Short mmCIF file of C-alpha atoms in Angstrom, two decimals:
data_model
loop_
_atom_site.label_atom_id
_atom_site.label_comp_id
_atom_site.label_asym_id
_atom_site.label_seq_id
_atom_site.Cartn_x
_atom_site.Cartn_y
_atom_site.Cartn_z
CA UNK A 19 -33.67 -49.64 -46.85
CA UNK A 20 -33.51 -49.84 -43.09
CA UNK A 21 -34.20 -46.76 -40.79
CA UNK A 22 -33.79 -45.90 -37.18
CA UNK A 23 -37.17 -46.45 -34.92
CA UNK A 24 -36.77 -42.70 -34.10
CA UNK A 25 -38.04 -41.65 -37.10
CA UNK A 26 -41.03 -43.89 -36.68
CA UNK A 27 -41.36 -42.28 -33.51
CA UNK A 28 -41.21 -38.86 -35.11
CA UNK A 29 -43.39 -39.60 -38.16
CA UNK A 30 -46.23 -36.53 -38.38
CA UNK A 31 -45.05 -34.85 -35.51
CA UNK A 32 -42.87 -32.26 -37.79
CA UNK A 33 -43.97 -30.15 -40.36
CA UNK A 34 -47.58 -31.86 -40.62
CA UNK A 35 -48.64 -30.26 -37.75
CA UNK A 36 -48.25 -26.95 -39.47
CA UNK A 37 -50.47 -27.47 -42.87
CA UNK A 38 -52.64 -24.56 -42.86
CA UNK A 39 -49.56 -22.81 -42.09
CA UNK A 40 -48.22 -23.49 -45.46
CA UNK A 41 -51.50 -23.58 -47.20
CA UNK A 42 -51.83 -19.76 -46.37
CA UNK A 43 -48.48 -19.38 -47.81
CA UNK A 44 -49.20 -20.63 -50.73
CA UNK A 45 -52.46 -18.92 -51.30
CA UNK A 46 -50.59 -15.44 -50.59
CA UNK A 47 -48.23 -16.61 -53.40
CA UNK A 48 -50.68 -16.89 -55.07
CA UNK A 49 -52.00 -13.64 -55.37
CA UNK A 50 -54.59 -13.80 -52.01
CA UNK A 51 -55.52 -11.67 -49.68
CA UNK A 52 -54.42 -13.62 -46.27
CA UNK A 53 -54.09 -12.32 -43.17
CA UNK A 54 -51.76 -15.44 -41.46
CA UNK A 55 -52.42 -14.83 -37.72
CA UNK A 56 -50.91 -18.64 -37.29
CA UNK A 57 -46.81 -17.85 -36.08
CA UNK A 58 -45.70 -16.26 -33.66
CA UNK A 59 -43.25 -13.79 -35.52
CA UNK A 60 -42.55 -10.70 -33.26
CA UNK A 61 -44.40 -7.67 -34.29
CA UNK A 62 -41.16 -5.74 -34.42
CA UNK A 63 -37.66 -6.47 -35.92
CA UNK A 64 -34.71 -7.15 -33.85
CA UNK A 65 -33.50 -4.58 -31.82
CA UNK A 66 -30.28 -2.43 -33.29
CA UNK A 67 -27.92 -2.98 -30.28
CA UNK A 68 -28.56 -6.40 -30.69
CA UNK A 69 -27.99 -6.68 -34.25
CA UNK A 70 -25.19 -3.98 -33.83
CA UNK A 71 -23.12 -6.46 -31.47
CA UNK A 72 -23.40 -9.21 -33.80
CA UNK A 73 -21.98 -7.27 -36.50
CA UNK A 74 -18.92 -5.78 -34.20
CA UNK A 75 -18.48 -9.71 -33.48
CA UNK A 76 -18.40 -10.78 -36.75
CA UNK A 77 -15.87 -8.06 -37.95
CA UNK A 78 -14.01 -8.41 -34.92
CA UNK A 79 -13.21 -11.78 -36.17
CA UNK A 80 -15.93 -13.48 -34.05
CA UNK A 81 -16.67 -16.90 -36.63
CA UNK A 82 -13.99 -19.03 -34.66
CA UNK A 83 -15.08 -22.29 -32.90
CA UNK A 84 -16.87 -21.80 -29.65
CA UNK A 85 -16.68 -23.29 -26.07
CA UNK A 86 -18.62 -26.53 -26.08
CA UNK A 87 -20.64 -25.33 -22.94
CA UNK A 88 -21.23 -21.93 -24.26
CA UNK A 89 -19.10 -18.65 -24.88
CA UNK A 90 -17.56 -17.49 -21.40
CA UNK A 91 -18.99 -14.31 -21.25
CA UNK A 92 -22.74 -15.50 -22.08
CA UNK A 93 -22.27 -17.98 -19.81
CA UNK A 94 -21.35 -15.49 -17.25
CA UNK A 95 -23.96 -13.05 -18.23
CA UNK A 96 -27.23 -15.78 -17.75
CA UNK A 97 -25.85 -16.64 -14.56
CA UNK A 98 -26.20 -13.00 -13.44
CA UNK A 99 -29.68 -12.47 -14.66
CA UNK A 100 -30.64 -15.82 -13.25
CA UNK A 101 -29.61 -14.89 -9.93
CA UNK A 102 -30.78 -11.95 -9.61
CA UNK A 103 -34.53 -13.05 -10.85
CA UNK A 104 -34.58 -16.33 -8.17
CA UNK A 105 -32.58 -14.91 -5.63
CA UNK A 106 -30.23 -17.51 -5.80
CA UNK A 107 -27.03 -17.93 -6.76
CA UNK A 108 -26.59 -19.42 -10.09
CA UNK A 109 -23.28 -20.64 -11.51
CA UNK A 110 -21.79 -20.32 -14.98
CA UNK A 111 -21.26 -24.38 -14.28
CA UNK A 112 -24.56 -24.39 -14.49
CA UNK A 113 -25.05 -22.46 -18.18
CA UNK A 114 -25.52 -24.71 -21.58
CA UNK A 115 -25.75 -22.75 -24.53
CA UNK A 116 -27.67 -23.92 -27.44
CA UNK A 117 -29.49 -22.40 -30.97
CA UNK A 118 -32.72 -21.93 -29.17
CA UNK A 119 -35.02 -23.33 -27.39
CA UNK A 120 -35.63 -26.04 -29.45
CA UNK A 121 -32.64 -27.26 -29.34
CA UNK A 122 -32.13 -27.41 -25.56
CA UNK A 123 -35.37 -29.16 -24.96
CA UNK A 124 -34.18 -31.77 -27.28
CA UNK A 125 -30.76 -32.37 -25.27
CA UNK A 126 -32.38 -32.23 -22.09
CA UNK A 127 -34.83 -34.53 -22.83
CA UNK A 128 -32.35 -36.90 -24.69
CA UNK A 129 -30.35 -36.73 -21.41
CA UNK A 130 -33.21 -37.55 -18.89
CA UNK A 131 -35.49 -39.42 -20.26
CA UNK A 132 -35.33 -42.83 -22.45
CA UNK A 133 -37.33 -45.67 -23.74
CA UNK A 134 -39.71 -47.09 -20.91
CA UNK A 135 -40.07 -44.00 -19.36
CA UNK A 136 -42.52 -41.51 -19.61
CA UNK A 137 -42.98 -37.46 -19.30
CA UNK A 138 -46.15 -35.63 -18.01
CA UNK A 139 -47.14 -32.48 -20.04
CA UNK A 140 -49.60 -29.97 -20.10
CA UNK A 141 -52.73 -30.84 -22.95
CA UNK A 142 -52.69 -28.60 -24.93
CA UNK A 143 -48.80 -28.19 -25.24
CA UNK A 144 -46.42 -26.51 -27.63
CA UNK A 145 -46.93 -28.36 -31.09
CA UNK A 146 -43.02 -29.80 -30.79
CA UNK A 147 -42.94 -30.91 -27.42
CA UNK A 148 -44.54 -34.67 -27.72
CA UNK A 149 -41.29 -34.47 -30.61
CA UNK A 150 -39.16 -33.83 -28.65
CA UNK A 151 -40.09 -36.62 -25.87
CA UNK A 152 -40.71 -39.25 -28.03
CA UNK A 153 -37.43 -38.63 -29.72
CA UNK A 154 -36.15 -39.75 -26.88
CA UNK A 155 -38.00 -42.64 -26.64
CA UNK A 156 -39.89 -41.81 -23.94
CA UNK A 157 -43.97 -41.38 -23.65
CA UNK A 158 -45.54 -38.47 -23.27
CA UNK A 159 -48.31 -38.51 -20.79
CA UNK A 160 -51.18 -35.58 -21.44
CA UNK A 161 -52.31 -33.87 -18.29
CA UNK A 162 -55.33 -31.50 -19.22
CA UNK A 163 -54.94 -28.10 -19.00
CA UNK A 164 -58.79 -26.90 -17.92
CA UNK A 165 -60.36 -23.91 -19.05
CA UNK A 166 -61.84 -23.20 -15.49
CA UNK A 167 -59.04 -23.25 -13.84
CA UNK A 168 -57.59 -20.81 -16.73
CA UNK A 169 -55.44 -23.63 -18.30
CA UNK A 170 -53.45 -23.53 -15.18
CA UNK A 171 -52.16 -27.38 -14.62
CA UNK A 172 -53.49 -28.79 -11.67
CA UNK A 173 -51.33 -30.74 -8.82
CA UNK A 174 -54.14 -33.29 -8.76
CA UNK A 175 -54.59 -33.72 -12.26
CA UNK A 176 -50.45 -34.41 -12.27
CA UNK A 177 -50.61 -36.91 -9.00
CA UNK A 178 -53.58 -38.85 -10.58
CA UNK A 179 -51.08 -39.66 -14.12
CA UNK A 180 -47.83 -40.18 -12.16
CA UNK A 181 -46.65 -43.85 -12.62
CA UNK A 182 -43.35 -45.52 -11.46
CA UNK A 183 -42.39 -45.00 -15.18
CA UNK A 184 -42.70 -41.22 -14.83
CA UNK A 185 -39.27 -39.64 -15.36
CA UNK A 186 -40.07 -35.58 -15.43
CA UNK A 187 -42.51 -33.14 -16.40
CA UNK A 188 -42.81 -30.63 -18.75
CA UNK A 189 -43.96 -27.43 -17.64
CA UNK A 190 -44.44 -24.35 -19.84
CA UNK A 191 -44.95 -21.19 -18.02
CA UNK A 192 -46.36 -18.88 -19.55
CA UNK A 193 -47.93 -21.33 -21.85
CA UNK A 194 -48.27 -21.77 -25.35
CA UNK A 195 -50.77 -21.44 -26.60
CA UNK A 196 -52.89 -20.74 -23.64
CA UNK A 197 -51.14 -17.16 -22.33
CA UNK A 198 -52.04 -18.82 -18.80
CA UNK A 199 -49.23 -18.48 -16.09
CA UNK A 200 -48.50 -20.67 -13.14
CA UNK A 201 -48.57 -19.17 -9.35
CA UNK A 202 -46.10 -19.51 -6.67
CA UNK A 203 -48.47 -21.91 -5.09
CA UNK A 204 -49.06 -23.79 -8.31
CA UNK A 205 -45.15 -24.38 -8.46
CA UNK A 206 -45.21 -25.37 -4.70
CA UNK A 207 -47.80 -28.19 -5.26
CA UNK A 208 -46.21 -29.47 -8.28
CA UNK A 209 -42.70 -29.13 -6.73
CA UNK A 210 -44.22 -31.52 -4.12
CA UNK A 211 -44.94 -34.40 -6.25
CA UNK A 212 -41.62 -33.74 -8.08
CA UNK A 213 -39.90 -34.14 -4.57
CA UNK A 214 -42.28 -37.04 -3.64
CA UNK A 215 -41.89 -39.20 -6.95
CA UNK A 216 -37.95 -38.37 -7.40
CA UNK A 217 -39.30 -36.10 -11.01
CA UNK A 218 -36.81 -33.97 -13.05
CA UNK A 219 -38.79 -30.59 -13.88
CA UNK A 220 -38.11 -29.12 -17.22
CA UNK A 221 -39.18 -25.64 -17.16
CA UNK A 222 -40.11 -24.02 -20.68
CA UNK A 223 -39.98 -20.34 -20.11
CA UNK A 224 -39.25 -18.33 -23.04
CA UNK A 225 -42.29 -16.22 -22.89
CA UNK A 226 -41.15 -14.53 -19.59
CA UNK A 227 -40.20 -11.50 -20.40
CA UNK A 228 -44.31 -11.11 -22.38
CA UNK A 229 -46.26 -11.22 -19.24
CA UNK A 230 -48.77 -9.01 -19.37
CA UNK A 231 -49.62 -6.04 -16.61
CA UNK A 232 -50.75 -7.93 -13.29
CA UNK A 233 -50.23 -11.50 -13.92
CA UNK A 234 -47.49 -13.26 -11.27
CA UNK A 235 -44.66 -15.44 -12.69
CA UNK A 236 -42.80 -17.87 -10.27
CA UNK A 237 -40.21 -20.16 -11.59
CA UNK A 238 -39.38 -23.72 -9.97
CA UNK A 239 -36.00 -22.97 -10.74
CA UNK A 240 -36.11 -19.94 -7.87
CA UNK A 241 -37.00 -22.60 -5.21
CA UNK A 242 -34.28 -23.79 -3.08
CA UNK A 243 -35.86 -27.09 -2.53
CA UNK A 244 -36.22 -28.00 -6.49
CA UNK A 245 -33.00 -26.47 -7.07
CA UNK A 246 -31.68 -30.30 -7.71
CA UNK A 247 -34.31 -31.50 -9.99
CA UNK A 248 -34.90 -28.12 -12.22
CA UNK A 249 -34.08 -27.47 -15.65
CA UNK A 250 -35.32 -24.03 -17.31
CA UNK A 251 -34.77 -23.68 -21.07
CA UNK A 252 -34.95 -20.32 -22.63
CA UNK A 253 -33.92 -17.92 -25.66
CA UNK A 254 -33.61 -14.07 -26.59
CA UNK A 255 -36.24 -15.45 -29.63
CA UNK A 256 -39.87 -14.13 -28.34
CA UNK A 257 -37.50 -11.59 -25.15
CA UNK A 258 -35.99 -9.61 -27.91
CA UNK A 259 -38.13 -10.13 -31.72
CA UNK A 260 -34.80 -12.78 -32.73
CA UNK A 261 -36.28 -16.02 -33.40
CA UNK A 262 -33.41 -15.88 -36.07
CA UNK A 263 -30.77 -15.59 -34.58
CA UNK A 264 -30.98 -18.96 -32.72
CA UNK A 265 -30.06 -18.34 -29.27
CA UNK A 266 -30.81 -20.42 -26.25
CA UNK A 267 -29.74 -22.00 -23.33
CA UNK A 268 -30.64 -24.22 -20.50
CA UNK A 269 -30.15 -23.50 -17.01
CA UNK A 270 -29.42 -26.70 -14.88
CA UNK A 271 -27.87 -28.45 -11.69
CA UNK A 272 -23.92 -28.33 -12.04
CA UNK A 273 -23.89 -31.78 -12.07
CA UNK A 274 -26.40 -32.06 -14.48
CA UNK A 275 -25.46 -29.76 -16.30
CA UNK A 276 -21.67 -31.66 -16.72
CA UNK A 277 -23.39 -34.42 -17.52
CA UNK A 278 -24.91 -33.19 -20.73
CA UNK A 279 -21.93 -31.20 -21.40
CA UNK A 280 -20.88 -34.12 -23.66
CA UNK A 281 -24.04 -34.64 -25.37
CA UNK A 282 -23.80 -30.83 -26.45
CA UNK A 283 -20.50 -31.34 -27.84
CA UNK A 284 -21.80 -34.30 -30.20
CA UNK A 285 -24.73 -32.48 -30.96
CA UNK A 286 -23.21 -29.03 -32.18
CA UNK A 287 -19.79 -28.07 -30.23
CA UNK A 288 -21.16 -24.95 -28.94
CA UNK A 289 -23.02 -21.81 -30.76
CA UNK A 290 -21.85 -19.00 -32.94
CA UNK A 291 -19.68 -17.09 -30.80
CA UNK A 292 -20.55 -13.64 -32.71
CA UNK A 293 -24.39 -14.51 -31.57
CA UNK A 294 -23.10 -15.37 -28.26
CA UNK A 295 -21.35 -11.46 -27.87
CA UNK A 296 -25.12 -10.30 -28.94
CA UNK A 297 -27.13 -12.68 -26.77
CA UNK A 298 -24.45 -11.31 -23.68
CA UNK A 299 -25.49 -8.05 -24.96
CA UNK A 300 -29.21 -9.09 -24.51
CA UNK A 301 -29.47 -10.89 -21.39
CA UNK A 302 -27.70 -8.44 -19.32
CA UNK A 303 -31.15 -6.26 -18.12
CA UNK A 304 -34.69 -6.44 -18.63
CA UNK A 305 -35.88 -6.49 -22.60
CA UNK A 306 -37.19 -2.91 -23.74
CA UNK A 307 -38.41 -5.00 -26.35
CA UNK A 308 -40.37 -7.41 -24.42
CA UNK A 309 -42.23 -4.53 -22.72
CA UNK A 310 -43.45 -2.81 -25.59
CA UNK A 311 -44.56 -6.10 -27.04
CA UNK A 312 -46.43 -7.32 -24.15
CA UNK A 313 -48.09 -3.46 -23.96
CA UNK A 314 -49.55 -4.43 -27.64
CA UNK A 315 -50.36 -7.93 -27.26
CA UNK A 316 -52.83 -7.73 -24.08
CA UNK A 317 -54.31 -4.53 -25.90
CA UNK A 318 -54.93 -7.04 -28.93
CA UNK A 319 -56.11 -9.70 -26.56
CA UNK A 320 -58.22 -7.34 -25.24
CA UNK A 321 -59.84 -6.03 -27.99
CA UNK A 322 -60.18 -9.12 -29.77
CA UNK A 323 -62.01 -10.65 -26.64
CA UNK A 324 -64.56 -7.58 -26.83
CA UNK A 325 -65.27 -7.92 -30.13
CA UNK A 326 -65.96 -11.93 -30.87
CA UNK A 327 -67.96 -11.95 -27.30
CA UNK A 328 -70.39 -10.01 -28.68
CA UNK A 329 -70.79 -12.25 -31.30
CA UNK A 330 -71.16 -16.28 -31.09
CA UNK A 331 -67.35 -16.82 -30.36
CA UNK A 332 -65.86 -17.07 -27.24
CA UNK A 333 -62.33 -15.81 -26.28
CA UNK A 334 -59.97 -18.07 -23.35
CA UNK A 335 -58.09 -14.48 -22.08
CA UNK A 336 -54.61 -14.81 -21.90
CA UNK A 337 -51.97 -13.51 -19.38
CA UNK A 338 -48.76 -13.46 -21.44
CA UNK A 339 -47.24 -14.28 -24.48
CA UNK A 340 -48.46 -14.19 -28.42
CA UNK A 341 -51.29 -15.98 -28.86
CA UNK A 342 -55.23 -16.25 -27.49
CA UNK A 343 -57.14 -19.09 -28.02
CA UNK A 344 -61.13 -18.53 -29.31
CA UNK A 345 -63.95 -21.58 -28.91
CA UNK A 346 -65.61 -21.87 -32.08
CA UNK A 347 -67.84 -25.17 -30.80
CA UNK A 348 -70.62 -22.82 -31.22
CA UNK A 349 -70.36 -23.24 -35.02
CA UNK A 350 -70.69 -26.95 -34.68
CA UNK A 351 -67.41 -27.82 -37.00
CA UNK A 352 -64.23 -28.85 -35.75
CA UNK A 353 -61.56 -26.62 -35.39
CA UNK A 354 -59.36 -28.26 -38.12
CA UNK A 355 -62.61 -27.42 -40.74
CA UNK A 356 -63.34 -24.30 -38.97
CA UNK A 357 -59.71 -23.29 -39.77
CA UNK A 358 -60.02 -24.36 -43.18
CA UNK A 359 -63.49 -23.31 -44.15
CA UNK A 360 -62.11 -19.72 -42.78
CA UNK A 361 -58.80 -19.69 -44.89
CA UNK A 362 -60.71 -20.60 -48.17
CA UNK A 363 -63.87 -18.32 -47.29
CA UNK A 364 -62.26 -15.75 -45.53
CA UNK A 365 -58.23 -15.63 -46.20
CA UNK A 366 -57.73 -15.66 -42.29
CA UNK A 367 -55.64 -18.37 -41.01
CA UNK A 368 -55.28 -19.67 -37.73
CA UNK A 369 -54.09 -22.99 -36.17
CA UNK A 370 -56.56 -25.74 -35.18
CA UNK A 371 -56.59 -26.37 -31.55
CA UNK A 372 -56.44 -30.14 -31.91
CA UNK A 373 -52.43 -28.97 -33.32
CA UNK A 374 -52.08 -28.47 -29.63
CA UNK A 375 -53.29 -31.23 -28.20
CA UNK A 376 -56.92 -32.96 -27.94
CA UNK A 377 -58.08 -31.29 -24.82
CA UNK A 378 -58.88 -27.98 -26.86
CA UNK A 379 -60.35 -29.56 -29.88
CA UNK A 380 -62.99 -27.08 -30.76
CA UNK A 381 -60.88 -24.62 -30.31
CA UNK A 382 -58.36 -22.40 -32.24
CA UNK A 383 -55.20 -20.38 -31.59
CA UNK A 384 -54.87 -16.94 -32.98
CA UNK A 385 -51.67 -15.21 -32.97
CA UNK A 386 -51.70 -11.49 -31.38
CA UNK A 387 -48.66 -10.46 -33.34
CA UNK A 388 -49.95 -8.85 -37.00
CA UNK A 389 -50.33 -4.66 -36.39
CA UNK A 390 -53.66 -3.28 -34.90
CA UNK A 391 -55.19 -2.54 -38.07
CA UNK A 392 -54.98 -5.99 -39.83
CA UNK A 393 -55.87 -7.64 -36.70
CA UNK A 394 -59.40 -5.46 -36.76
CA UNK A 395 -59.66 -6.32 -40.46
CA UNK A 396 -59.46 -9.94 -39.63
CA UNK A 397 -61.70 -9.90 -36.42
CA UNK A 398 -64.03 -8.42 -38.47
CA UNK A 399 -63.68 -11.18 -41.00
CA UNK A 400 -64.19 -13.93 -38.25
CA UNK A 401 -66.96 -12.65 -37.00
CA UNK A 402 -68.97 -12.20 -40.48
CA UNK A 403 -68.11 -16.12 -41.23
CA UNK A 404 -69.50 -17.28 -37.74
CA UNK A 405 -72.61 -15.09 -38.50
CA UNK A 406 -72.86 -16.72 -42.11
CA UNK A 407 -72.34 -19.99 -40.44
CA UNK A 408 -74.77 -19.69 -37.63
CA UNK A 409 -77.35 -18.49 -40.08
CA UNK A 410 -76.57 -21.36 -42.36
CA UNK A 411 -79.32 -23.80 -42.06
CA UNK A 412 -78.21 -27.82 -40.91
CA UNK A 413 -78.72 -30.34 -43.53
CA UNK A 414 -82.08 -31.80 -41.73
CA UNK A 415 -83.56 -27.94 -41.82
CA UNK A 416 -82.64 -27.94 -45.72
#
């Protein structure tokens, strides 16, 4: 039988990517003792007003079809909060409402890029963004994210990789799974060569509500002078512990934004509206939720950094979101071994930096989101397997 080249395109880039994932599952069926510190579930369930709004909705009748674009009143709300965080005034016309992040990325990218063109990203990246480009048919272009510079992409390193094929970047701020977040004079230099190069910026930034204390967040989107060439694509998943729910939206140019309107109505014909009433709910101030996470997750990033520097392991810091990233190259095994030497020795499992992208190969990612106590238990696991391994003598000393 005959299939489309999409799916050629999108061959291992799905579930493949998340193996030891689903191996830990399946040992914890199984009757083991894991500790899975690879997803980034909130630490906390859904919030009740949240859930309480949905359930009003629903009994209020709430399960009709939606608006294409997006309920009304959600519509209305994200235009509120987005003008009052850029300082700009942003239109309804300018709201899309999609089931979550995920979903948005893939219509924006189906609507700006295409087959011959290419999109720069950050290496390492979030595991389903080269999906989500080459679904389009365009190329994803890696652009490495450096440790020294705190995984903070570098204008230079994004000028040196822009060809006339280049159609946008991706930018993910704060990053996954680095925690690092871009400065107002990070956004200015890459907002030049967007400007310079005529490049659509997509703008991935549903960690930013989990900043942690002291770290600066500045958005492309709050720039007059990108305000024509900036997409931002969110949720209330990570903001508000409801990566269930399925609730996201992209903020674009009007015109844009029109543009894609009809691609969203092929693609789905608008959300739930009785999720859309919640998410209305959500948006409308600053996420409670969000703080107390982002309280416990740079404690855990904290602590974990304290504790596998004073061993052989070293610990990449991070300023916001779920995750911190340790370098294991001090073991000498890869990081997709590492992982699974540590799953099957230890029952710890984390995801292998090379999941990410090649530029942290020797590296993996370590979700902050498991309670304080189980996240000791398994630091202290890690740190008895790199001692083992050190210790272990090398085939040629044997």
């Amino acid at each position: 039988m005959r299939y489309a080249a999409i799916l050629d395109r999108l061959n291992a880039l799905g579930a493949a990517k998340w193996d030891i994932y689903y191996r830990a599952q399946a040992l914890e069926a199984a009757g083991h003792d894991i500790i899975d510190l690879t997803i980034g579930n909130p630490d906390v369930p859904a919030p009740e007003p949240l859930i309480e709004a949905a359930v009003t909705a629903l009994r209020a009748g709430r399960t009709e079809y939606s608006d294409g674009r997006g309920e009304p009143a959600l519509r209305a709300a994200l235009a509120r909060r987005y003008s009052d965080s850029t300082g700009r005034e942003i239109t309804p016309a300018q709201i899309l409402c999609f089931p979550g992040t995920q979903t948005a990325l893939y219509a924006v990218m189906t609507g700006l890029a295409e087959p011959g063109t290419e999109v720069l990203v950050g290496d390492p990246m979030y595991a389903t963004y080269e999906g989500v480009i080459r679904a389009s048919g365009a190329e994803p272009v890696p652009v490495p994210l450096r440790p020294e510079r705190g995984f903070r992409l570098s204008a230079e390193d994004l000028a040196a990789r822009v060809t006339p094929r280049t159609r946008a970047l991706l930018l993910n701020s704060p990053q996954n799974p680095t925690g690092a977040v871009l400065r107002a004079e990070d956004i200015a230099a890459i907002g030049e060569i967007a400007r310079a190069h005529d490049l659509w910026i997509v703008a991935d930034e549903v960690y930013d509500e989990l900043i942690f204390s002291g770290a600066p967040f500045a958005s492309p989107l709050a720039d007059p002078a990108l305000a024509e060439r900036t997409v931002v694509v969110s949720s209330i998943s990570k903001s508000h512990a409801a990566p269930g729910f399925r609730s996201g939206w992209a903020v674009l140019p009007e015109e844009a934004a029109a543009r894609l309107a009809p691609l969203s109505d092929t693609m789905l014909f608008g959300n739930q509206p009785f999720i859309a009433d919640a998410t209305a709910l959500a948006v409308s101030a600053p996420s409670a939720t969000a703080r107390g996470m982002a309280a416990r997750l740079s404690a855990r990033a904290q602590r974990l950094a304290e504790r596998l520097e004073a061993g052989p392991l070293k610990v990449n810091r991070p300023e916001a979101g779920m995750f911190a990233l340790i370098d294991i190259r001090a073991t000498g095994m890869s990081d997709a071994a590492y992982a699974a030497d540590l799953l099957e020795k230890t029952g710890v499992a984390l995801m292998p930096g090379s999941v990410f992208g090649p530029s942290i190969a020797g590296w993996v990612r370590l979700a902050l989101t498991v309670p304080d106590a189980k996240l000791d238990e398994a630091i202290t696991r890690i740190l008895t397997h790199a001692e083992r391994h050190m210790r272990a003598p090398s085939r040629a000393e044997a």
